[in-house]
């Protein structure tokens, strides 16, 4: 009937590690699915939970947040702060029914081109299996519907 | 003013689409857009209703609407000019509109300067900073029928020389023999080649001492300037009933429904924005 | 002979109204809140409460509604206008204060420029009101010169009969008669005496308050600061007020496409009157509370000869810090003596 | 002497001696079972103060009212233990100087009120430590567990139905002592992160943002829950978040006025089981 479902995944990445890792994946000609839209930020510490909500609001089926391994932060501590924030925000999303399979977190260094490619492949596959985030999309759709009263 | 035509529209919140046909930088952060109606019917409606002093809601879909006066005179209705300072979300996006882009406009709303009552009288215009645009609308409306009025005096001040808006028109007025133009900047705001006055508007006004005899004053500016200029006008012998000003408040609907622009019991959007100083004096000061 | 609607005929009435193309709406308690919602059967109705938690205003002026969808192109902007769908509605079981509130807001939405969102819904809705035979300590309709059996704003007024048997029917408008004509056959004709309306004590002196509010000297009175000290500046009183009508426009979408919506706004919010320059004419909570009281009991009646309050008491009932109109006007009554 | 008499006397002394300029307490409300915030400035008015179980509001939010503390004078305030924790957090977040706050504390032990010994925030640290060890009420815990037992779809549907009721009156925000931002994130429109319209999506986003900003800061006074005019069980989310910071970081909010905020600090060995 219609085209097969292609998930839309937004990735918020730190420019020093994961973005460089993605770059390495590219220059190494590693293959990974094209479902990812990357947003590059100076540090994972800059990644506000607002970004994740905004991605969902704009219709993302999955979100990846990724940065430097602990201890490797360009700004020394940004990712430690980010880690606490993610822990809490993840619990909140879980409690309000946003499936954790859709919101993922990872550490990928500039040298881990292979890890990046593999993660994107497995993440895309996982979300493809989950299907579109219909529950959230229904809520978005409701805002576009004409007057109901 | 009571307008039962509803501007001929069924949905009063539907804006007209305007082409940006001109854009001018006036001062740092201050821009003028010249707009033309896309729809001739809307334009005709504007021609029929617009009088100097009325305001409109200018906007960009996706950002919202913002209220300011129509800066062009009622004697030139082929277009609308608006001058604004880039400060919030809407004005920032309006400021980035270029010639050829589209913006929205709703209006004209509110009351007007009763120009007919000024016929045969001397006119004194006083403006401060970004408040020249509403004054300029009246100034040109009168200058375009210059023979109907007596002496015309314009007192205009800004913080610095760079902050003066409509510089090309100031030059034009400067060169006209039938206008007395008094320009001033706040102390410290003058440039090396500044040949006009230095000082705050109220004191400069007192120095210039225009005669209150058979004279109508139009005064626009920030609240502080208005407050002290009114005192100066009083000293010069002006009657509050013959001093006109415009008030601007935050508005959303422009048509007396959204409930935020009132000062005391007066809805600025419907009973204003033009008031005499006497009317303003009767409003509760704590609400201004 | 008077007309009687028996409670056990209500289901048949609803069926007939549905058949005649009316949507039937009434107070429904669900999910820990009572509000007006479309119903299919009479047993969905919650007619026992003093007042539903949410007001009748929701049906005529929803908290958020789309006005335009826009699509921005290089040469043109396409706008699609959303107006309320045309359909006939019957609201069964409103309270007199809520119904009055709709009539109070009519002149506001109609002066000069007519708000089509409001009037379309108003013109298509029949309001069937049930007179109150019980009141709680927050009810204050009588203080506003209204009553537990006021007819203002209603198309039909029902007066409860003893033993929960049904209601005595009073036709009040053309629209009401039309709705009644659909169920004429279901009505009994007998002489019946309805239960007396609830006893709602008068809590303040409206005229004295108005006089006090009109006196310019009182505008800067210290009273405003004292009375609003504990106000936290939320929008509960305004959003649960059946007559509060302030609104805002919000655009939602991106650069090329989106929706402009009309949303409730509240004079209690600090940003309500804030200029872009940072200047705020009503910069303190006391100025904002004064505006709310002045607007309802001085400015609005000055313009439309109606108080912008119907005495439902929700502002006091639901206020998180136990404020409200009643207390303020009681204090003003004391001050004016 | 009843606790109410005791505290009226103490309040009168504080005001009469000039130690405090104002006392924020509880007075009679509009109905017999309601209490409301009462601000008294003279010892004669101390008789208007009420102290009983109906005094449930956390008054600490009034401490950050504009201008109240700017003259460096002391302010007396009636607080339950949760309120004392709020004051600790406000102090830790540099919103007030704890030395300016004179606490008239009381707690509700099994249905009867007991006065708390001490008047400065640091006097109550032992008490707060015991609170940390205390679990929430069985009913609350049961509800949280009930929600946790649902599938994600059910949970989403549950909260969607609850948030659909939200009318964006922001009573939850305004009543919360922790929501002191001069400009809340929903009031910022450049950029507009959260949709301000009161449709379910906008409500969902707003409530998530609110809960997140209170994570590790909420003291579970229940003010938001009581304030909500449409009865959204806001307390459940706050409860769950408090549980999360306790389990993940051994963090209990409002322990002391020098405690670092949980999301503005870290340990190198914080758990990270979920990070790939």
CSV table of N, CA and C in Angstrom, one decimal, chain A residues 58, chain B residues 60-63 89 93 96 101-102, chain C residues 70-74 76-77 251-259:
chain,number,residue,atom,x,y,z
A,58,UNK,N,8.7,17.7,16.6
A,58,UNK,CA,8.8,17.9,15.1
A,58,UNK,C,8.7,16.5,14.4
B,60,UNK,N,4.4,38.6,10.8
B,60,UNK,CA,4.9,37.5,9.9
B,60,UNK,C,4.3,36.3,10.4
B,61,UNK,N,3.7,35.5,9.6
B,61,UNK,CA,3.1,34.2,10.0
B,61,UNK,C,4.2,33.4,10.6
B,62,UNK,N,4.0,32.7,11.7
B,62,UNK,CA,5.0,31.9,12.3
B,62,UNK,C,5.7,32.6,13.4
B,63,UNK,N,5.6,33.9,13.4
B,63,UNK,CA,6.2,34.7,14.5
B,63,UNK,C,5.2,35.5,15.3
B,89,UNK,N,10.5,39.2,19.1
B,89,UNK,CA,10.5,38.2,18.1
B,89,UNK,C,9.9,38.7,16.7
B,93,UNK,N,11.9,39.5,13.0
B,93,UNK,CA,11.6,38.9,11.8
B,93,UNK,C,11.2,39.9,10.7
B,96,UNK,N,14.1,41.4,9.2
B,96,UNK,CA,14.9,40.7,8.2
B,96,UNK,C,14.1,40.5,6.9
B,101,UNK,N,9.7,40.4,-0.2
B,101,UNK,CA,9.1,39.4,0.7
B,101,UNK,C,7.7,39.8,1.1
B,102,UNK,N,7.0,38.9,1.8
B,102,UNK,CA,5.7,39.2,2.2
B,102,UNK,C,5.5,39.3,3.7
C,70,UNK,N,-1.3,28.6,7.7
C,70,UNK,CA,-0.6,29.4,6.7
C,70,UNK,C,0.4,28.6,6.0
C,71,UNK,N,0.6,28.9,4.7
C,71,UNK,CA,1.7,28.3,3.9
C,71,UNK,C,2.3,29.5,3.2
C,72,UNK,N,3.6,29.6,3.5
C,72,UNK,CA,4.3,30.8,2.9
C,72,UNK,C,5.1,30.4,1.7
C,73,UNK,N,4.8,31.0,0.6
C,73,UNK,CA,5.5,30.8,-0.6
C,73,UNK,C,6.3,32.0,-1.0
C,74,UNK,N,7.1,32.0,-2.0
C,74,UNK,CA,7.9,33.1,-2.4
C,74,UNK,C,7.0,34.3,-2.9
C,76,UNK,N,3.4,34.2,-2.7
C,76,UNK,CA,2.1,34.4,-2.0
C,76,UNK,C,2.1,33.6,-0.7
C,77,UNK,N,1.2,34.1,0.2
C,77,UNK,CA,0.9,33.3,1.4
C,77,UNK,C,-0.5,32.8,1.3
C,251,UNK,N,1.5,31.7,17.2
C,251,UNK,CA,1.8,31.0,16.0
C,251,UNK,C,2.6,29.8,16.3
C,252,UNK,N,2.1,28.7,15.8
C,252,UNK,CA,2.9,27.4,16.0
C,252,UNK,C,3.2,26.8,14.6
C,253,UNK,N,4.5,26.5,14.4
C,253,UNK,CA,4.8,25.9,13.1
C,253,UNK,C,6.2,26.3,12.8
C,254,UNK,N,6.6,26.3,11.5
C,254,UNK,CA,7.9,26.7,11.2
C,254,UNK,C,7.8,27.8,10.2
C,255,UNK,N,9.0,28.1,9.5
C,255,UNK,CA,9.0,29.2,8.6
C,255,UNK,C,8.0,29.2,7.5
C,256,UNK,N,7.7,28.0,7.1
C,256,UNK,CA,6.8,27.9,5.8
C,256,UNK,C,5.4,27.5,6.1
C,257,UNK,N,5.2,26.8,7.2
C,257,UNK,CA,3.8,26.4,7.4
C,257,UNK,C,3.5,26.3,8.9
C,258,UNK,N,2.3,26.5,9.2
C,258,UNK,CA,1.9,26.4,10.6
C,258,UNK,C,0.5,26.9,10.9
C,259,UNK,N,0.2,27.1,12.2
C,259,UNK,CA,-1.1,27.5,12.5
C,259,UNK,C,-1.1,28.7,13.5
